[in-house]
Amino acid sequence: MSGTPTRILLADDQDDVRSGFRLVLDSQPDMTVIGEAADGATALELARHLRPDVVLADIRMPRLDGLELTRLLAGPESTRPTKVVVVTTFDLDDYVHTALHHGACGFLLKRSGPNLLIEGVRAAMAGDALISPQITVRLLRRLSPPPPSHPHPGPGPDALTDRERDIARLVARGLTNQEIATELVISPGTAKTHLANIQAKLKLRNRVEIAAWSWRTGLTPPAS
């Protein structure tokens, strides 16, 4: 199955956005766009008929918004869960939390560029959850670290290896897998493996939670 391209469905009400995404994704040898929808209801029908590997969904769409589409395709009530990556202009915290709660395996901003879009699809297929670095850093800044007299429960930095701690720090700074790989002079695949190990050891679901843990435990100083 390694030679089978990832099959992608695009859901966005703007024709030019869908065309741009299609050009970017179809240029990758391991990806192919199999369908497009200009509204959420059509996207839901196509997803159930075509059974894509990944759905890229905007939030504000006619008939059915992307958050509800995510819940229906990836949420706990879905009989055949589909990987959904939300790709939107709107980076409101409520949208991020709702999308992830509904089962999204990524939340990307359209302005993040084509490379992160590609990485988001690959992360979804690898079982990771990729959040745009701008969102990760912003959410981290809004957290309040616990008072020193009340240490955070759960595993501390000692639960990770030196390399895993390095990677957790870089995630907290908002770096992507590719940027982490460049910074540490390792392959992107190795970076992904370390991230998966971090999530398993700390029982965290995504990069935002890794970043928050890194700050709460004092591994990464709060952003100024």
PDB file of N, CA and C in Angstrom, residues 18-120:
ATOM      1  N   ARG A  18      -9.819  26.183  -3.685  1.00  0.00           N
ATOM      2  CA  ARG A  18      -9.786  24.763  -4.051  1.00  0.00           C
ATOM      3  C   ARG A  18      -8.811  24.516  -5.194  1.00  0.00           C
ATOM      4  N   SER A  19      -8.802  25.408  -6.175  1.00  0.00           N
ATOM      5  CA  SER A  19      -7.880  25.244  -7.317  1.00  0.00           C
ATOM      6  C   SER A  19      -6.428  25.312  -6.852  1.00  0.00           C
ATOM      7  N   GLY A  20      -6.146  26.262  -5.945  1.00  0.00           N
ATOM      8  CA  GLY A  20      -4.780  26.384  -5.438  1.00  0.00           C
ATOM      9  C   GLY A  20      -4.353  25.166  -4.646  1.00  0.00           C
ATOM     10  N   PHE A  21      -5.245  24.669  -3.795  1.00  0.00           N
ATOM     11  CA  PHE A  21      -4.937  23.466  -3.022  1.00  0.00           C
ATOM     12  C   PHE A  21      -4.708  22.273  -3.952  1.00  0.00           C
ATOM     13  N   ARG A  22      -5.541  22.154  -4.976  1.00  0.00           N
ATOM     14  CA  ARG A  22      -5.408  21.034  -5.904  1.00  0.00           C
ATOM     15  C   ARG A  22      -4.047  21.075  -6.607  1.00  0.00           C
ATOM     16  N   LEU A  23      -3.626  22.247  -7.042  1.00  0.00           N
ATOM     17  CA  LEU A  23      -2.328  22.377  -7.712  1.00  0.00           C
ATOM     18  C   LEU A  23      -1.200  21.957  -6.782  1.00  0.00           C
ATOM     19  N   VAL A  24      -1.267  22.402  -5.531  1.00  0.00           N
ATOM     20  CA  VAL A  24      -0.212  22.078  -4.569  1.00  0.00           C
ATOM     21  C   VAL A  24      -0.174  20.579  -4.279  1.00  0.00           C
ATOM     22  N   LEU A  25      -1.330  19.998  -3.997  1.00  0.00           N
ATOM     23  CA  LEU A  25      -1.381  18.603  -3.570  1.00  0.00           C
ATOM     24  C   LEU A  25      -1.157  17.636  -4.714  1.00  0.00           C
ATOM     25  N   ASP A  26      -1.722  17.932  -5.875  1.00  0.00           N
ATOM     26  CA  ASP A  26      -1.527  17.042  -7.027  1.00  0.00           C
ATOM     27  C   ASP A  26      -0.085  17.062  -7.525  1.00  0.00           C
ATOM     28  N   SER A  27       0.678  18.072  -7.127  1.00  0.00           N
ATOM     29  CA  SER A  27       2.090  18.115  -7.527  1.00  0.00           C
ATOM     30  C   SER A  27       2.940  17.143  -6.725  1.00  0.00           C
ATOM     31  N   GLN A  28       2.382  16.592  -5.661  1.00  0.00           N
ATOM     32  CA  GLN A  28       3.113  15.636  -4.824  1.00  0.00           C
ATOM     33  C   GLN A  28       2.888  14.212  -5.335  1.00  0.00           C
ATOM     34  N   PRO A  29       3.956  13.433  -5.480  1.00  0.00           N
ATOM     35  CA  PRO A  29       3.799  12.087  -6.028  1.00  0.00           C
ATOM     36  C   PRO A  29       2.990  11.140  -5.148  1.00  0.00           C
ATOM     37  N   ASP A  30       2.871  11.481  -3.859  1.00  0.00           N
ATOM     38  CA  ASP A  30       2.163  10.591  -2.940  1.00  0.00           C
ATOM     39  C   ASP A  30       0.771  11.111  -2.581  1.00  0.00           C
ATOM     40  N   MET A  31       0.238  12.060  -3.361  1.00  0.00           N
ATOM     41  CA  MET A  31      -1.077  12.623  -3.071  1.00  0.00           C
ATOM     42  C   MET A  31      -1.883  12.806  -4.346  1.00  0.00           C
ATOM     43  N   THR A  32      -3.207  12.673  -4.230  1.00  0.00           N
ATOM     44  CA  THR A  32      -4.093  12.950  -5.356  1.00  0.00           C
ATOM     45  C   THR A  32      -5.428  13.469  -4.842  1.00  0.00           C
ATOM     46  N   VAL A  33      -5.923  14.540  -5.454  1.00  0.00           N
ATOM     47  CA  VAL A  33      -7.225  15.096  -5.088  1.00  0.00           C
ATOM     48  C   VAL A  33      -8.295  14.351  -5.873  1.00  0.00           C
ATOM     49  N   ILE A  34      -9.242  13.738  -5.161  1.00  0.00           N
ATOM     50  CA  ILE A  34     -10.259  12.906  -5.829  1.00  0.00           C
ATOM     51  C   ILE A  34     -11.623  13.590  -5.902  1.00  0.00           C
ATOM     52  N   GLY A  35     -11.765  14.753  -5.265  1.00  0.00           N
ATOM     53  CA  GLY A  35     -13.059  15.420  -5.320  1.00  0.00           C
ATOM     54  C   GLY A  35     -13.022  16.786  -4.675  1.00  0.00           C
ATOM     55  N   GLU A  36     -14.005  17.622  -5.028  1.00  0.00           N
ATOM     56  CA  GLU A  36     -14.125  18.961  -4.467  1.00  0.00           C
ATOM     57  C   GLU A  36     -15.579  19.225  -4.106  1.00  0.00           C
ATOM     58  N   ALA A  37     -15.770  20.046  -3.079  1.00  0.00           N
ATOM     59  CA  ALA A  37     -17.116  20.439  -2.671  1.00  0.00           C
ATOM     60  C   ALA A  37     -17.096  21.905  -2.267  1.00  0.00           C
ATOM     61  N   ALA A  38     -18.142  22.634  -2.661  1.00  0.00           N
ATOM     62  CA  ALA A  38     -18.233  24.058  -2.352  1.00  0.00           C
ATOM     63  C   ALA A  38     -19.084  24.322  -1.111  1.00  0.00           C
ATOM     64  N   ASP A  39     -19.626  23.279  -0.502  1.00  0.00           N
ATOM     65  CA  ASP A  39     -20.392  23.434   0.734  1.00  0.00           C
ATOM     66  C   ASP A  39     -20.249  22.162   1.567  1.00  0.00           C
ATOM     67  N   GLY A  40     -20.576  22.288   2.852  1.00  0.00           N
ATOM     68  CA  GLY A  40     -20.358  21.183   3.775  1.00  0.00           C
ATOM     69  C   GLY A  40     -21.226  19.970   3.523  1.00  0.00           C
ATOM     70  N   ALA A  41     -22.484  20.194   3.106  1.00  0.00           N
ATOM     71  CA  ALA A  41     -23.385  19.063   2.871  1.00  0.00           C
ATOM     72  C   ALA A  41     -22.904  18.216   1.701  1.00  0.00           C
ATOM     73  N   THR A  42     -22.461  18.885   0.636  1.00  0.00           N
ATOM     74  CA  THR A  42     -21.924  18.144  -0.511  1.00  0.00           C
ATOM     75  C   THR A  42     -20.654  17.405  -0.116  1.00  0.00           C
ATOM     76  N   ALA A  43     -19.834  18.050   0.691  1.00  0.00           N
ATOM     77  CA  ALA A  43     -18.601  17.402   1.153  1.00  0.00           C
ATOM     78  C   ALA A  43     -18.914  16.140   1.941  1.00  0.00           C
ATOM     79  N   LEU A  44     -19.941  16.200   2.777  1.00  0.00           N
ATOM     80  CA  LEU A  44     -20.329  15.028   3.560  1.00  0.00           C
ATOM     81  C   LEU A  44     -20.767  13.888   2.647  1.00  0.00           C
ATOM     82  N   GLU A  45     -21.568  14.209   1.641  1.00  0.00           N
ATOM     83  CA  GLU A  45     -22.030  13.187   0.690  1.00  0.00           C
ATOM     84  C   GLU A  45     -20.860  12.582  -0.073  1.00  0.00           C
ATOM     85  N   LEU A  46     -19.966  13.450  -0.558  1.00  0.00           N
ATOM     86  CA  LEU A  46     -18.820  12.950  -1.321  1.00  0.00           C
ATOM     87  C   LEU A  46     -17.893  12.107  -0.446  1.00  0.00           C
ATOM     88  N   ALA A  47     -17.692  12.538   0.794  1.00  0.00           N
ATOM     89  CA  ALA A  47     -16.810  11.783   1.685  1.00  0.00           C
ATOM     90  C   ALA A  47     -17.351  10.380   1.928  1.00  0.00           C
ATOM     91  N   ARG A  48     -18.669  10.271   2.097  1.00  0.00           N
ATOM     92  CA  ARG A  48     -19.263   8.962   2.349  1.00  0.00           C
ATOM     93  C   ARG A  48     -19.285   8.101   1.098  1.00  0.00           C
ATOM     94  N   HIS A  49     -19.305   8.740  -0.069  1.00  0.00           N
ATOM     95  CA  HIS A  49     -19.333   7.987  -1.328  1.00  0.00           C
ATOM     96  C   HIS A  49     -17.920   7.625  -1.798  1.00  0.00           C
ATOM     97  N   LEU A  50     -17.007   8.602  -1.766  1.00  0.00           N
ATOM     98  CA  LEU A  50     -15.661   8.396  -2.304  1.00  0.00           C
ATOM     99  C   LEU A  50     -14.698   7.786  -1.284  1.00  0.00           C
ATOM    100  N   ARG A  51     -14.998   7.928  -0.008  1.00  0.00           N
ATOM    101  CA  ARG A  51     -14.147   7.437   1.074  1.00  0.00           C
ATOM    102  C   ARG A  51     -12.687   7.882   0.919  1.00  0.00           C
ATOM    103  N   PRO A  52     -12.457   9.194   0.970  1.00  0.00           N
ATOM    104  CA  PRO A  52     -11.074   9.694   0.874  1.00  0.00           C
ATOM    105  C   PRO A  52     -10.266   9.332   2.112  1.00  0.00           C
ATOM    106  N   ASP A  53      -8.960   9.410   1.987  1.00  0.00           N
ATOM    107  CA  ASP A  53      -8.091   9.197   3.147  1.00  0.00           C
ATOM    108  C   ASP A  53      -8.096  10.424   4.052  1.00  0.00           C
ATOM    109  N   VAL A  54      -8.145  11.605   3.436  1.00  0.00           N
ATOM    110  CA  VAL A  54      -8.094  12.862   4.183  1.00  0.00           C
ATOM    111  C   VAL A  54      -9.076  13.853   3.562  1.00  0.00           C
ATOM    112  N   VAL A  55      -9.797  14.570   4.410  1.00  0.00           N
ATOM    113  CA  VAL A  55     -10.659  15.675   3.968  1.00  0.00           C
ATOM    114  C   VAL A  55     -10.046  16.975   4.480  1.00  0.00           C
ATOM    115  N   LEU A  56      -9.833  17.932   3.575  1.00  0.00           N
ATOM    116  CA  LEU A  56      -9.409  19.267   3.969  1.00  0.00           C
ATOM    117  C   LEU A  56     -10.652  20.137   3.995  1.00  0.00           C
ATOM    118  N   ALA A  57     -11.009  20.664   5.159  1.00  0.00           N
ATOM    119  CA  ALA A  57     -12.290  21.354   5.314  1.00  0.00           C
ATOM    120  C   ALA A  57     -12.120  22.777   5.822  1.00  0.00           C
ATOM    121  N   ASP A  58     -12.732  23.715   5.105  1.00  0.00           N
ATOM    122  CA  ASP A  58     -12.839  25.081   5.597  1.00  0.00           C
ATOM    123  C   ASP A  58     -13.866  25.105   6.725  1.00  0.00           C
ATOM    124  N   ILE A  59     -13.911  26.183   7.504  1.00  0.00           N
ATOM    125  CA  ILE A  59     -14.893  26.268   8.589  1.00  0.00           C
ATOM    126  C   ILE A  59     -16.194  26.898   8.112  1.00  0.00           C
ATOM    127  N   ARG A  60     -16.119  28.080   7.533  1.00  0.00           N
ATOM    128  CA  ARG A  60     -17.329  28.798   7.149  1.00  0.00           C
ATOM    129  C   ARG A  60     -17.731  28.424   5.728  1.00  0.00           C
ATOM    130  N   MET A  61     -18.689  27.492   5.646  1.00  0.00           N
ATOM    131  CA  MET A  61     -19.213  27.024   4.361  1.00  0.00           C
ATOM    132  C   MET A  61     -20.737  27.010   4.419  1.00  0.00           C
ATOM    133  N   PRO A  62     -21.404  27.141   3.254  1.00  0.00           N
ATOM    134  CA  PRO A  62     -22.872  27.060   3.234  1.00  0.00           C
ATOM    135  C   PRO A  62     -23.368  25.661   3.611  1.00  0.00           C
ATOM    136  N   ARG A  63     -24.621  25.613   4.054  1.00  0.00           N
ATOM    137  CA  ARG A  63     -25.375  24.394   4.320  1.00  0.00           C
ATOM    138  C   ARG A  63     -24.880  23.607   5.533  1.00  0.00           C
ATOM    139  N   LEU A  64     -23.581  23.429   5.653  1.00  0.00           N
ATOM    140  CA  LEU A  64     -23.008  22.695   6.785  1.00  0.00           C
ATOM    141  C   LEU A  64     -21.605  23.233   7.005  1.00  0.00           C
ATOM    142  N   ASP A  65     -21.325  23.749   8.212  1.00  0.00           N
ATOM    143  CA  ASP A  65     -19.993  24.327   8.413  1.00  0.00           C
ATOM    144  C   ASP A  65     -18.950  23.237   8.664  1.00  0.00           C
ATOM    145  N   GLY A  66     -17.690  23.656   8.588  1.00  0.00           N
ATOM    146  CA  GLY A  66     -16.607  22.692   8.683  1.00  0.00           C
ATOM    147  C   GLY A  66     -16.478  22.022  10.030  1.00  0.00           C
ATOM    148  N   LEU A  67     -16.894  22.694  11.098  1.00  0.00           N
ATOM    149  CA  LEU A  67     -16.819  22.081  12.424  1.00  0.00           C
ATOM    150  C   LEU A  67     -17.820  20.942  12.562  1.00  0.00           C
ATOM    151  N   GLU A  68     -19.040  21.158  12.057  1.00  0.00           N
ATOM    152  CA  GLU A  68     -20.043  20.093  12.094  1.00  0.00           C
ATOM    153  C   GLU A  68     -19.661  18.971  11.135  1.00  0.00           C
ATOM    154  N   LEU A  69     -19.107  19.338   9.978  1.00  0.00           N
ATOM    155  CA  LEU A  69     -18.624  18.327   9.034  1.00  0.00           C
ATOM    156  C   LEU A  69     -17.555  17.458   9.696  1.00  0.00           C
ATOM    157  N   THR A  70     -16.658  18.099  10.436  1.00  0.00           N
ATOM    158  CA  THR A  70     -15.612  17.356  11.146  1.00  0.00           C
ATOM    159  C   THR A  70     -16.221  16.390  12.150  1.00  0.00           C
ATOM    160  N   ARG A  71     -17.206  16.861  12.909  1.00  0.00           N
ATOM    161  CA  ARG A  71     -17.843  15.990  13.906  1.00  0.00           C
ATOM    162  C   ARG A  71     -18.496  14.776  13.259  1.00  0.00           C
ATOM    163  N   LEU A  72     -19.174  14.997  12.123  1.00  0.00           N
ATOM    164  CA  LEU A  72     -19.882  13.902  11.458  1.00  0.00           C
ATOM    165  C   LEU A  72     -18.920  12.893  10.823  1.00  0.00           C
ATOM    166  N   LEU A  73     -17.774  13.392  10.351  1.00  0.00           N
ATOM    167  CA  LEU A  73     -16.822  12.508   9.669  1.00  0.00           C
ATOM    168  C   LEU A  73     -15.794  11.889  10.614  1.00  0.00           C
ATOM    169  N   ALA A  74     -15.391  12.627  11.639  1.00  0.00           N
ATOM    170  CA  ALA A  74     -14.281  12.161  12.483  1.00  0.00           C
ATOM    171  C   ALA A  74     -14.651  11.986  13.945  1.00  0.00           C
ATOM    172  N   GLY A  75     -15.844  12.407  14.332  1.00  0.00           N
ATOM    173  CA  GLY A  75     -16.248  12.354  15.725  1.00  0.00           C
ATOM    174  C   GLY A  75     -16.589  10.953  16.204  1.00  0.00           C
ATOM    175  N   PRO A  76     -16.898  10.827  17.466  1.00  0.00           N
ATOM    176  CA  PRO A  76     -17.147   9.509  18.065  1.00  0.00           C
ATOM    177  C   PRO A  76     -18.361   8.781  17.487  1.00  0.00           C
ATOM    178  N   GLU A  77     -19.306   9.527  16.888  1.00  0.00           N
ATOM    179  CA  GLU A  77     -20.498   8.875  16.338  1.00  0.00           C
ATOM    180  C   GLU A  77     -20.279   8.319  14.934  1.00  0.00           C
ATOM    181  N   SER A  78     -19.133   8.659  14.322  1.00  0.00           N
ATOM    182  CA  SER A  78     -18.866   8.202  12.962  1.00  0.00           C
ATOM    183  C   SER A  78     -18.575   6.700  12.969  1.00  0.00           C
ATOM    184  N   THR A  79     -19.285   5.974  12.095  1.00  0.00           N
ATOM    185  CA  THR A  79     -19.072   4.526  12.030  1.00  0.00           C
ATOM    186  C   THR A  79     -17.783   4.182  11.297  1.00  0.00           C
ATOM    187  N   ARG A  80     -17.407   5.029  10.339  1.00  0.00           N
ATOM    188  CA  ARG A  80     -16.132   4.847   9.630  1.00  0.00           C
ATOM    189  C   ARG A  80     -15.390   6.172   9.657  1.00  0.00           C
ATOM    190  N   PRO A  81     -14.664   6.445  10.731  1.00  0.00           N
ATOM    191  CA  PRO A  81     -14.019   7.753  10.882  1.00  0.00           C
ATOM    192  C   PRO A  81     -13.089   8.100   9.719  1.00  0.00           C
ATOM    193  N   THR A  82     -13.142   9.353   9.314  1.00  0.00           N
ATOM    194  CA  THR A  82     -12.300   9.885   8.244  1.00  0.00           C
ATOM    195  C   THR A  82     -11.369  10.937   8.830  1.00  0.00           C
ATOM    196  N   LYS A  83     -10.146  10.970   8.373  1.00  0.00           N
ATOM    197  CA  LYS A  83      -9.196  11.978   8.850  1.00  0.00           C
ATOM    198  C   LYS A  83      -9.581  13.336   8.259  1.00  0.00           C
ATOM    199  N   VAL A  84      -9.757  14.325   9.126  1.00  0.00           N
ATOM    200  CA  VAL A  84     -10.134  15.670   8.692  1.00  0.00           C
ATOM    201  C   VAL A  84      -9.088  16.670   9.174  1.00  0.00           C
ATOM    202  N   VAL A  85      -8.606  17.488   8.242  1.00  0.00           N
ATOM    203  CA  VAL A  85      -7.717  18.595   8.580  1.00  0.00           C
ATOM    204  C   VAL A  85      -8.474  19.886   8.268  1.00  0.00           C
ATOM    205  N   VAL A  86      -8.678  20.712   9.280  1.00  0.00           N
ATOM    206  CA  VAL A  86      -9.351  21.992   9.070  1.00  0.00           C
ATOM    207  C   VAL A  86      -8.332  22.995   8.536  1.00  0.00           C
ATOM    208  N   VAL A  87      -8.669  23.641   7.421  1.00  0.00           N
ATOM    209  CA  VAL A  87      -7.793  24.644   6.812  1.00  0.00           C
ATOM    210  C   VAL A  87      -8.623  25.906   6.615  1.00  0.00           C
ATOM    211  N   THR A  88      -8.311  26.959   7.345  1.00  0.00           N
ATOM    212  CA  THR A  88      -9.208  28.109   7.387  1.00  0.00           C
ATOM    213  C   THR A  88      -8.454  29.421   7.519  1.00  0.00           C
ATOM    214  N   THR A  89      -9.161  30.500   7.259  1.00  0.00           N
ATOM    215  CA  THR A  89      -8.630  31.846   7.490  1.00  0.00           C
ATOM    216  C   THR A  89      -8.806  32.254   8.939  1.00  0.00           C
ATOM    217  N   PHE A  90      -9.777  31.639   9.611  1.00  0.00           N
ATOM    218  CA  PHE A  90     -10.196  32.079  10.942  1.00  0.00           C
ATOM    219  C   PHE A  90      -9.525  31.243  12.023  1.00  0.00           C
ATOM    220  N   ASP A  91      -8.655  31.887  12.808  1.00  0.00           N
ATOM    221  CA  ASP A  91      -7.883  31.154  13.817  1.00  0.00           C
ATOM    222  C   ASP A  91      -8.362  31.450  15.231  1.00  0.00           C
ATOM    223  N   LEU A  92      -9.682  31.610  15.394  1.00  0.00           N
ATOM    224  CA  LEU A  92     -10.236  31.842  16.726  1.00  0.00           C
ATOM    225  C   LEU A  92     -10.005  30.619  17.607  1.00  0.00           C
ATOM    226  N   ASP A  93      -9.674  30.862  18.866  1.00  0.00           N
ATOM    227  CA  ASP A  93      -9.380  29.757  19.781  1.00  0.00           C
ATOM    228  C   ASP A  93     -10.557  28.794  19.900  1.00  0.00           C
ATOM    229  N   ASP A  94     -11.785  29.333  19.921  1.00  0.00           N
ATOM    230  CA  ASP A  94     -12.963  28.465  20.017  1.00  0.00           C
ATOM    231  C   ASP A  94     -13.019  27.498  18.842  1.00  0.00           C
ATOM    232  N   TYR A  95     -12.667  27.975  17.658  1.00  0.00           N
ATOM    233  CA  TYR A  95     -12.662  27.105  16.479  1.00  0.00           C
ATOM    234  C   TYR A  95     -11.627  25.994  16.633  1.00  0.00           C
ATOM    235  N   VAL A  96     -10.444  26.364  17.109  1.00  0.00           N
ATOM    236  CA  VAL A  96      -9.370  25.377  17.268  1.00  0.00           C
ATOM    237  C   VAL A  96      -9.806  24.283  18.243  1.00  0.00           C
ATOM    238  N   HIS A  97     -10.296  24.698  19.412  1.00  0.00           N
ATOM    239  CA  HIS A  97     -10.685  23.719  20.432  1.00  0.00           C
ATOM    240  C   HIS A  97     -11.840  22.843  19.948  1.00  0.00           C
ATOM    241  N   THR A  98     -12.831  23.465  19.301  1.00  0.00           N
ATOM    242  CA  THR A  98     -13.981  22.692  18.819  1.00  0.00           C
ATOM    243  C   THR A  98     -13.563  21.696  17.753  1.00  0.00           C
ATOM    244  N   ALA A  99     -12.727  22.135  16.817  1.00  0.00           N
ATOM    245  CA  ALA A  99     -12.276  21.242  15.751  1.00  0.00           C
ATOM    246  C   ALA A  99     -11.533  20.034  16.320  1.00  0.00           C
ATOM    247  N   LEU A 100     -10.626  20.271  17.239  1.00  0.00           N
ATOM    248  CA  LEU A 100      -9.867  19.165  17.823  1.00  0.00           C
ATOM    249  C   LEU A 100     -10.768  18.265  18.663  1.00  0.00           C
ATOM    250  N   HIS A 101     -11.717  18.872  19.385  1.00  0.00           N
ATOM    251  CA  HIS A 101     -12.662  18.081  20.176  1.00  0.00           C
ATOM    252  C   HIS A 101     -13.524  17.193  19.283  1.00  0.00           C
ATOM    253  N   HIS A 102     -13.856  17.693  18.104  1.00  0.00           N
ATOM    254  CA  HIS A 102     -14.682  16.930  17.162  1.00  0.00           C
ATOM    255  C   HIS A 102     -13.879  15.889  16.385  1.00  0.00           C
ATOM    256  N   GLY A 103     -12.577  15.799  16.623  1.00  0.00           N
ATOM    257  CA  GLY A 103     -11.786  14.744  16.004  1.00  0.00           C
ATOM    258  C   GLY A 103     -10.863  15.172  14.893  1.00  0.00           C
ATOM    259  N   ALA A 104     -10.741  16.485  14.634  1.00  0.00           N
ATOM    260  CA  ALA A 104      -9.825  16.931  13.581  1.00  0.00           C
ATOM    261  C   ALA A 104      -8.400  16.504  13.907  1.00  0.00           C
ATOM    262  N   CYS A 105      -7.663  16.118  12.892  1.00  0.00           N
ATOM    263  CA  CYS A 105      -6.262  15.728  13.099  1.00  0.00           C
ATOM    264  C   CYS A 105      -5.339  16.802  12.536  1.00  0.00           C
ATOM    265  N   GLY A 106      -5.790  18.036  12.580  1.00  0.00           N
ATOM    266  CA  GLY A 106      -4.966  19.154  12.149  1.00  0.00           C
ATOM    267  C   GLY A 106      -5.790  20.419  12.081  1.00  0.00           C
ATOM    268  N   PHE A 107      -5.142  21.557  12.317  1.00  0.00           N
ATOM    269  CA  PHE A 107      -5.802  22.859  12.195  1.00  0.00           C
ATOM    270  C   PHE A 107      -4.774  23.794  11.592  1.00  0.00           C
ATOM    271  N   LEU A 108      -4.959  24.126  10.314  1.00  0.00           N
ATOM    272  CA  LEU A 108      -3.986  24.929   9.581  1.00  0.00           C
ATOM    273  C   LEU A 108      -4.612  26.238   9.120  1.00  0.00           C
ATOM    274  N   LEU A 109      -3.794  27.281   9.083  1.00  0.00           N
ATOM    275  CA  LEU A 109      -4.238  28.560   8.549  1.00  0.00           C
ATOM    276  C   LEU A 109      -3.870  28.635   7.073  1.00  0.00           C
ATOM    277  N   LYS A 110      -4.767  29.184   6.269  1.00  0.00           N
ATOM    278  CA  LYS A 110      -4.516  29.260   4.831  1.00  0.00           C
ATOM    279  C   LYS A 110      -3.254  30.060   4.529  1.00  0.00           C
ATOM    280  N   ARG A 111      -2.957  31.038   5.380  1.00  0.00           N
ATOM    281  CA  ARG A 111      -1.774  31.866   5.126  1.00  0.00           C
ATOM    282  C   ARG A 111      -0.468  31.159   5.481  1.00  0.00           C
ATOM    283  N   SER A 112      -0.559  29.944   6.040  1.00  0.00           N
ATOM    284  CA  SER A 112       0.661  29.233   6.438  1.00  0.00           C
ATOM    285  C   SER A 112       1.487  28.748   5.251  1.00  0.00           C
ATOM    286  N   GLY A 113       0.863  28.659   4.069  1.00  0.00           N
ATOM    287  CA  GLY A 113       1.623  28.312   2.878  1.00  0.00           C
ATOM    288  C   GLY A 113       1.517  26.850   2.477  1.00  0.00           C
ATOM    289  N   PRO A 114       1.976  26.556   1.251  1.00  0.00           N
ATOM    290  CA  PRO A 114       1.808  25.209   0.692  1.00  0.00           C
ATOM    291  C   PRO A 114       2.594  24.120   1.410  1.00  0.00           C
ATOM    292  N   ASN A 115       3.769  24.439   1.923  1.00  0.00           N
ATOM    293  CA  ASN A 115       4.573  23.399   2.574  1.00  0.00           C
ATOM    294  C   ASN A 115       3.886  22.833   3.810  1.00  0.00           C
ATOM    295  N   LEU A 116       3.260  23.714   4.591  1.00  0.00           N
ATOM    296  CA  LEU A 116       2.575  23.232   5.791  1.00  0.00           C
ATOM    297  C   LEU A 116       1.314  22.456   5.417  1.00  0.00           C
ATOM    298  N   LEU A 117       0.678  22.847   4.308  1.00  0.00           N
ATOM    299  CA  LEU A 117      -0.490  22.096   3.831  1.00  0.00           C
ATOM    300  C   LEU A 117      -0.095  20.654   3.515  1.00  0.00           C
ATOM    301  N   ILE A 118       0.994  20.505   2.801  1.00  0.00           N
ATOM    302  CA  ILE A 118       1.495  19.166   2.452  1.00  0.00           C
ATOM    303  C   ILE A 118       1.869  18.395   3.713  1.00  0.00           C
ATOM    304  N   GLU A 119       2.570  19.079   4.620  1.00  0.00           N
ATOM    305  CA  GLU A 119       2.985  18.404   5.859  1.00  0.00           C
ATOM    306  C   GLU A 119       1.775  18.023   6.703  1.00  0.00           C
ATOM    307  N   GLY A 120       0.721  18.853   6.654  1.00  0.00           N
ATOM    308  CA  GLY A 120      -0.494  18.555   7.409  1.00  0.00           C
ATOM    309  C   GLY A 120      -1.163  17.280   6.938  1.00  0.00           C
TER     310      GLY A 120
END
